[in-house]
Amino acid sequence: MSLLIVALAYILCHGMTAFAVTPVQAQILPETTVFASLVYLPHGVRVLATWVYGWKAIPALIAGAIVSDLIFTPTEIRDYLQPALVESILIGAMSAWAAFELLRLAGRDLYAGGRSRLNWTALVLVGAIASVLNSIGQTIVYSGLIGLEEMLGVLLTYAVGDLMGLVVCMVVLMFVFRWMRLLGRDGAS
């Protein structure tokens, strides 16, 4: 059930990105928008779901990405990206897990069940590493479709968009948790 929630959260965040961010970005950076978003909310879902569930979040993230692609990506763009779409989905779904594992191998187990308490700064670090891994992976996967002159812009858009998406998700969650604590306190009175 919780992994279904992860997939649904991914789909919801992808939809919000598709309807709120993409139209504005398409006016400013039309050639980059096909590949990456300046505020990609599903990256926040990737990092937070992986923080809680570890590698077990990957199938839910893949499912969420596939359904999101089918629902929100226009057919002509999906057809254009199709040759590399499976690889792109796999790289995106595994990027947060790879970042957590790199840090764990370096002696910092930042998973929710690890020795560490919740540390928002550490999650941003994981998200930044995951964003770099995802950016490089996506740029390589789509290198046959991205012109050399656009490569750096796409790479930076992936990195900034993933990180901004994570920060927005974390800020929203902080407000949700604060609201839940206030409701719990008022309900206990």
PDB file of C-alpha atoms in Angstrom:
ATOM      1  CA  MET A   1       0.000   0.000   0.000  1.00  0.00           C
ATOM      2  CA  SER A   2       2.756   2.489   0.878  1.00  0.00           C
ATOM      3  CA  LEU A   3       4.496   1.872  -2.437  1.00  0.00           C
ATOM      4  CA  LEU A   4       1.204   2.581  -4.198  1.00  0.00           C
ATOM      5  CA  ILE A   5       1.205   5.919  -2.379  1.00  0.00           C
ATOM      6  CA  VAL A   6       4.746   6.551  -3.683  1.00  0.00           C
ATOM      7  CA  ALA A   7       3.616   5.890  -7.274  1.00  0.00           C
ATOM      8  CA  LEU A   8       0.546   8.104  -6.814  1.00  0.00           C
ATOM      9  CA  ALA A   9       2.645  10.901  -5.252  1.00  0.00           C
ATOM     10  CA  TYR A  10       5.013  10.682  -8.228  1.00  0.00           C
ATOM     11  CA  ILE A  11       2.099  10.903 -10.669  1.00  0.00           C
ATOM     12  CA  LEU A  12       0.553  13.843  -8.786  1.00  0.00           C
ATOM     13  CA  CYS A  13       3.855  15.736  -8.680  1.00  0.00           C
ATOM     14  CA  HIS A  14       4.517  15.003 -12.348  1.00  0.00           C
ATOM     15  CA  GLY A  15       1.061  16.330 -13.197  1.00  0.00           C
ATOM     16  CA  MET A  16       1.649  19.520 -11.202  1.00  0.00           C
ATOM     17  CA  THR A  17       4.952  19.967 -13.019  1.00  0.00           C
ATOM     18  CA  ALA A  18       3.310  19.322 -16.405  1.00  0.00           C
ATOM     19  CA  PHE A  19       0.461  21.768 -15.813  1.00  0.00           C
ATOM     20  CA  ALA A  20       2.166  24.500 -13.779  1.00  0.00           C
ATOM     21  CA  VAL A  21       5.872  24.541 -14.680  1.00  0.00           C
ATOM     22  CA  THR A  22       6.108  23.217 -18.237  1.00  0.00           C
ATOM     23  CA  PRO A  23       3.845  25.814 -19.936  1.00  0.00           C
ATOM     24  CA  VAL A  24       5.787  28.707 -18.392  1.00  0.00           C
ATOM     25  CA  GLN A  25       9.172  27.116 -19.079  1.00  0.00           C
ATOM     26  CA  ALA A  26       8.211  26.354 -22.700  1.00  0.00           C
ATOM     27  CA  GLN A  27       7.900  30.090 -23.295  1.00  0.00           C
ATOM     28  CA  ILE A  28      11.384  30.772 -21.916  1.00  0.00           C
ATOM     29  CA  LEU A  29      13.409  27.656 -22.862  1.00  0.00           C
ATOM     30  CA  PRO A  30      11.460  25.770 -25.549  1.00  0.00           C
ATOM     31  CA  GLU A  31      14.335  23.552 -26.737  1.00  0.00           C
ATOM     32  CA  THR A  32      15.244  22.452 -23.199  1.00  0.00           C
ATOM     33  CA  THR A  33      11.666  21.921 -21.986  1.00  0.00           C
ATOM     34  CA  VAL A  34      11.277  18.738 -24.054  1.00  0.00           C
ATOM     35  CA  PHE A  35      14.001  17.103 -21.947  1.00  0.00           C
ATOM     36  CA  ALA A  36      14.029  18.701 -18.490  1.00  0.00           C
ATOM     37  CA  SER A  37      12.051  20.903 -16.114  1.00  0.00           C
ATOM     38  CA  LEU A  38      13.347  23.805 -14.040  1.00  0.00           C
ATOM     39  CA  VAL A  39      11.239  22.595 -11.077  1.00  0.00           C
ATOM     40  CA  TYR A  40      10.805  18.829 -11.308  1.00  0.00           C
ATOM     41  CA  LEU A  41       8.683  17.870  -8.290  1.00  0.00           C
ATOM     42  CA  PRO A  42       8.939  14.083  -8.829  1.00  0.00           C
ATOM     43  CA  HIS A  43      12.626  14.276  -7.885  1.00  0.00           C
ATOM     44  CA  GLY A  44      11.474  15.164  -4.380  1.00  0.00           C
ATOM     45  CA  VAL A  45       9.334  12.026  -4.392  1.00  0.00           C
ATOM     46  CA  ARG A  46      12.333   9.984  -5.591  1.00  0.00           C
ATOM     47  CA  VAL A  47      14.572  11.192  -2.772  1.00  0.00           C
ATOM     48  CA  LEU A  48      11.997  11.050   0.012  1.00  0.00           C
ATOM     49  CA  ALA A  49      10.620   7.635  -1.035  1.00  0.00           C
ATOM     50  CA  THR A  50      14.125   6.205  -1.297  1.00  0.00           C
ATOM     51  CA  TRP A  51      15.025   7.726   2.070  1.00  0.00           C
ATOM     52  CA  VAL A  52      12.134   5.793   3.637  1.00  0.00           C
ATOM     53  CA  TYR A  53      12.050   2.575   1.556  1.00  0.00           C
ATOM     54  CA  GLY A  54      15.557   2.256   0.119  1.00  0.00           C
ATOM     55  CA  TRP A  55      15.846   0.224  -3.093  1.00  0.00           C
ATOM     56  CA  LYS A  56      12.268  -1.028  -2.591  1.00  0.00           C
ATOM     57  CA  ALA A  57      11.023   2.385  -3.771  1.00  0.00           C
ATOM     58  CA  ILE A  58      12.486   1.853  -7.251  1.00  0.00           C
ATOM     59  CA  PRO A  59       9.610  -0.267  -8.701  1.00  0.00           C
ATOM     60  CA  ALA A  60       7.037   2.265  -7.437  1.00  0.00           C
ATOM     61  CA  LEU A  61       9.066   5.119  -8.937  1.00  0.00           C
ATOM     62  CA  ILE A  62       9.298   3.274 -12.259  1.00  0.00           C
ATOM     63  CA  ALA A  63       5.548   2.619 -12.228  1.00  0.00           C
ATOM     64  CA  GLY A  64       4.853   6.261 -11.370  1.00  0.00           C
ATOM     65  CA  ALA A  65       7.137   7.459 -14.169  1.00  0.00           C
ATOM     66  CA  ILE A  66       5.542   5.160 -16.753  1.00  0.00           C
ATOM     67  CA  VAL A  67       1.994   6.158 -15.837  1.00  0.00           C
ATOM     68  CA  SER A  68       3.001   9.839 -15.675  1.00  0.00           C
ATOM     69  CA  ASP A  69       4.542   9.597 -19.118  1.00  0.00           C
ATOM     70  CA  LEU A  70       1.405   8.013 -20.541  1.00  0.00           C
ATOM     71  CA  ILE A  71      -0.887  10.599 -18.926  1.00  0.00           C
ATOM     72  CA  PHE A  72       1.055  13.851 -19.184  1.00  0.00           C
ATOM     73  CA  THR A  73       3.513  13.614 -22.072  1.00  0.00           C
ATOM     74  CA  PRO A  74       2.065  14.663 -25.418  1.00  0.00           C
ATOM     75  CA  THR A  75       2.223  11.853 -27.985  1.00  0.00           C
ATOM     76  CA  GLU A  76       4.551  13.735 -30.357  1.00  0.00           C
ATOM     77  CA  ILE A  77       7.079  14.339 -27.563  1.00  0.00           C
ATOM     78  CA  ARG A  78       6.795  10.739 -26.327  1.00  0.00           C
ATOM     79  CA  ASP A  79       7.369   9.494 -29.882  1.00  0.00           C
ATOM     80  CA  TYR A  80      10.389  11.793 -30.212  1.00  0.00           C
ATOM     81  CA  LEU A  81      11.896  10.559 -26.911  1.00  0.00           C
ATOM     82  CA  GLN A  82      10.804   6.923 -27.360  1.00  0.00           C
ATOM     83  CA  PRO A  83      14.148   5.422 -28.387  1.00  0.00           C
ATOM     84  CA  ALA A  84      15.619   6.303 -24.972  1.00  0.00           C
ATOM     85  CA  LEU A  85      12.534   6.512 -22.772  1.00  0.00           C
ATOM     86  CA  VAL A  86      13.021   3.214 -20.897  1.00  0.00           C
ATOM     87  CA  GLU A  87      16.635   4.047 -20.066  1.00  0.00           C
ATOM     88  CA  SER A  88      15.595   7.538 -18.988  1.00  0.00           C
ATOM     89  CA  ILE A  89      12.933   6.175 -16.615  1.00  0.00           C
ATOM     90  CA  LEU A  90      15.375   3.659 -15.109  1.00  0.00           C
ATOM     91  CA  ILE A  91      18.072   6.285 -14.557  1.00  0.00           C
ATOM     92  CA  GLY A  92      15.594   8.669 -12.930  1.00  0.00           C
ATOM     93  CA  ALA A  93      14.146   5.968 -10.664  1.00  0.00           C
ATOM     94  CA  MET A  94      17.579   4.765  -9.541  1.00  0.00           C
ATOM     95  CA  SER A  95      19.338   8.119  -9.123  1.00  0.00           C
ATOM     96  CA  ALA A  96      18.312   8.716  -5.491  1.00  0.00           C
ATOM     97  CA  TRP A  97      19.133   5.127  -4.497  1.00  0.00           C
ATOM     98  CA  ALA A  98      22.576   5.469  -6.125  1.00  0.00           C
ATOM     99  CA  ALA A  99      23.187   8.711  -4.195  1.00  0.00           C
ATOM    100  CA  PHE A 100      22.153   7.156  -0.872  1.00  0.00           C
ATOM    101  CA  GLU A 101      24.382   4.159  -1.574  1.00  0.00           C
ATOM    102  CA  LEU A 102      27.387   6.320  -2.509  1.00  0.00           C
ATOM    103  CA  LEU A 103      27.037   8.179   0.777  1.00  0.00           C
ATOM    104  CA  ARG A 104      26.527   4.920   2.699  1.00  0.00           C
ATOM    105  CA  LEU A 105      29.735   3.535   1.159  1.00  0.00           C
ATOM    106  CA  ALA A 106      31.445   6.747   2.291  1.00  0.00           C
ATOM    107  CA  GLY A 107      30.309   6.040   5.862  1.00  0.00           C
ATOM    108  CA  ARG A 108      27.131   8.156   5.980  1.00  0.00           C
ATOM    109  CA  ASP A 109      24.015   5.979   6.184  1.00  0.00           C
ATOM    110  CA  LEU A 110      21.284   8.563   5.651  1.00  0.00           C
ATOM    111  CA  TYR A 111      18.357   6.210   5.082  1.00  0.00           C
ATOM    112  CA  ALA A 112      15.394   6.745   7.433  1.00  0.00           C
ATOM    113  CA  GLY A 113      16.140   3.446   9.214  1.00  0.00           C
ATOM    114  CA  GLY A 114      19.851   4.240   9.511  1.00  0.00           C
ATOM    115  CA  ARG A 115      21.617   5.639  12.511  1.00  0.00           C
ATOM    116  CA  SER A 116      20.865   9.227  11.533  1.00  0.00           C
ATOM    117  CA  ARG A 117      17.893  11.284  12.633  1.00  0.00           C
ATOM    118  CA  LEU A 118      15.913  13.245  10.064  1.00  0.00           C
ATOM    119  CA  ASN A 119      18.304  15.822   8.704  1.00  0.00           C
ATOM    120  CA  TRP A 120      16.880  18.054   5.987  1.00  0.00           C
ATOM    121  CA  THR A 121      20.348  19.289   5.015  1.00  0.00           C
ATOM    122  CA  ALA A 122      21.542  15.714   4.494  1.00  0.00           C
ATOM    123  CA  LEU A 123      18.492  14.996   2.328  1.00  0.00           C
ATOM    124  CA  VAL A 124      19.289  18.044   0.203  1.00  0.00           C
ATOM    125  CA  LEU A 125      22.860  16.710  -0.151  1.00  0.00           C
ATOM    126  CA  VAL A 126      21.502  13.319  -1.266  1.00  0.00           C
ATOM    127  CA  GLY A 127      19.108  15.096  -3.626  1.00  0.00           C
ATOM    128  CA  ALA A 128      21.946  17.157  -5.090  1.00  0.00           C
ATOM    129  CA  ILE A 129      24.086  14.066  -5.690  1.00  0.00           C
ATOM    130  CA  ALA A 130      21.083  12.232  -7.154  1.00  0.00           C
ATOM    131  CA  SER A 131      20.386  15.242  -9.338  1.00  0.00           C
ATOM    132  CA  VAL A 132      23.933  15.261 -10.707  1.00  0.00           C
ATOM    133  CA  LEU A 133      23.793  11.501 -11.365  1.00  0.00           C
ATOM    134  CA  ASN A 134      20.384  11.868 -13.026  1.00  0.00           C
ATOM    135  CA  SER A 135      21.514  14.899 -15.061  1.00  0.00           C
ATOM    136  CA  ILE A 136      24.582  13.142 -16.416  1.00  0.00           C
ATOM    137  CA  GLY A 137      22.646   9.927 -17.079  1.00  0.00           C
ATOM    138  CA  GLN A 138      19.774  11.699 -18.840  1.00  0.00           C
ATOM    139  CA  THR A 139      22.126  13.806 -20.931  1.00  0.00           C
ATOM    140  CA  ILE A 140      23.987  10.666 -22.038  1.00  0.00           C
ATOM    141  CA  VAL A 141      20.741   8.783 -22.761  1.00  0.00           C
ATOM    142  CA  TYR A 142      19.362  11.637 -24.859  1.00  0.00           C
ATOM    143  CA  SER A 143      22.716  12.664 -26.367  1.00  0.00           C
ATOM    144  CA  GLY A 144      21.581  11.482 -29.801  1.00  0.00           C
ATOM    145  CA  LEU A 145      18.598  13.834 -29.604  1.00  0.00           C
ATOM    146  CA  ILE A 146      20.220  16.847 -27.954  1.00  0.00           C
ATOM    147  CA  GLY A 147      22.311  19.141 -30.117  1.00  0.00           C
ATOM    148  CA  LEU A 148      25.835  19.789 -28.884  1.00  0.00           C
ATOM    149  CA  GLU A 149      25.048  23.492 -28.415  1.00  0.00           C
ATOM    150  CA  GLU A 150      22.073  22.574 -26.155  1.00  0.00           C
ATOM    151  CA  MET A 151      23.881  19.882 -24.114  1.00  0.00           C
ATOM    152  CA  LEU A 152      25.125  22.110 -21.269  1.00  0.00           C
ATOM    153  CA  GLY A 153      21.772  23.884 -20.967  1.00  0.00           C
ATOM    154  CA  VAL A 154      19.900  20.575 -20.736  1.00  0.00           C
ATOM    155  CA  LEU A 155      22.400  19.206 -18.197  1.00  0.00           C
ATOM    156  CA  LEU A 156      22.046  22.305 -16.011  1.00  0.00           C
ATOM    157  CA  THR A 157      18.252  22.317 -16.352  1.00  0.00           C
ATOM    158  CA  TYR A 158      18.098  18.712 -15.139  1.00  0.00           C
ATOM    159  CA  ALA A 159      20.357  19.494 -12.175  1.00  0.00           C
ATOM    160  CA  VAL A 160      18.592  22.708 -11.150  1.00  0.00           C
ATOM    161  CA  GLY A 161      15.117  21.294 -11.791  1.00  0.00           C
ATOM    162  CA  ASP A 162      15.681  18.151  -9.744  1.00  0.00           C
ATOM    163  CA  LEU A 163      17.118  20.089  -6.830  1.00  0.00           C
ATOM    164  CA  MET A 164      14.382  22.740  -6.943  1.00  0.00           C
ATOM    165  CA  GLY A 165      11.745  19.997  -7.079  1.00  0.00           C
ATOM    166  CA  LEU A 166      13.227  18.369  -3.990  1.00  0.00           C
ATOM    167  CA  VAL A 167      13.367  21.648  -2.069  1.00  0.00           C
ATOM    168  CA  VAL A 168       9.753  22.498  -2.957  1.00  0.00           C
ATOM    169  CA  CYS A 169       8.595  19.014  -1.861  1.00  0.00           C
ATOM    170  CA  MET A 170      10.522  19.300   1.404  1.00  0.00           C
ATOM    171  CA  VAL A 171       9.104  22.752   2.175  1.00  0.00           C
ATOM    172  CA  VAL A 172       5.573  21.508   1.493  1.00  0.00           C
ATOM    173  CA  LEU A 173       6.188  18.479   3.726  1.00  0.00           C
ATOM    174  CA  MET A 174       7.513  20.686   6.538  1.00  0.00           C
ATOM    175  CA  PHE A 175       4.300  22.708   6.426  1.00  0.00           C
ATOM    176  CA  VAL A 176       2.197  19.524   6.308  1.00  0.00           C
ATOM    177  CA  PHE A 177       4.054  18.066   9.317  1.00  0.00           C
ATOM    178  CA  ARG A 178       3.715  21.343  11.221  1.00  0.00           C
ATOM    179  CA  TRP A 179      -0.012  21.453  10.417  1.00  0.00           C
ATOM    180  CA  MET A 180      -0.414  17.820  11.551  1.00  0.00           C
ATOM    181  CA  ARG A 181       1.401  18.585  14.832  1.00  0.00           C
ATOM    182  CA  LEU A 182      -0.872  21.589  15.415  1.00  0.00           C
ATOM    183  CA  LEU A 183      -3.965  19.498  14.694  1.00  0.00           C
ATOM    184  CA  GLY A 184      -2.685  16.770  17.025  1.00  0.00           C
ATOM    185  CA  ARG A 185      -2.049  19.312  19.775  1.00  0.00           C
ATOM    186  CA  ASP A 186      -5.491  20.888  19.312  1.00  0.00           C
ATOM    187  CA  GLY A 187      -7.134  17.440  19.211  1.00  0.00           C
ATOM    188  CA  ALA A 188      -5.370  16.381  22.416  1.00  0.00           C
ATOM    189  CA  SER A 189      -6.700  19.398  24.338  1.00  0.00           C
TER     190      SER A 189
END
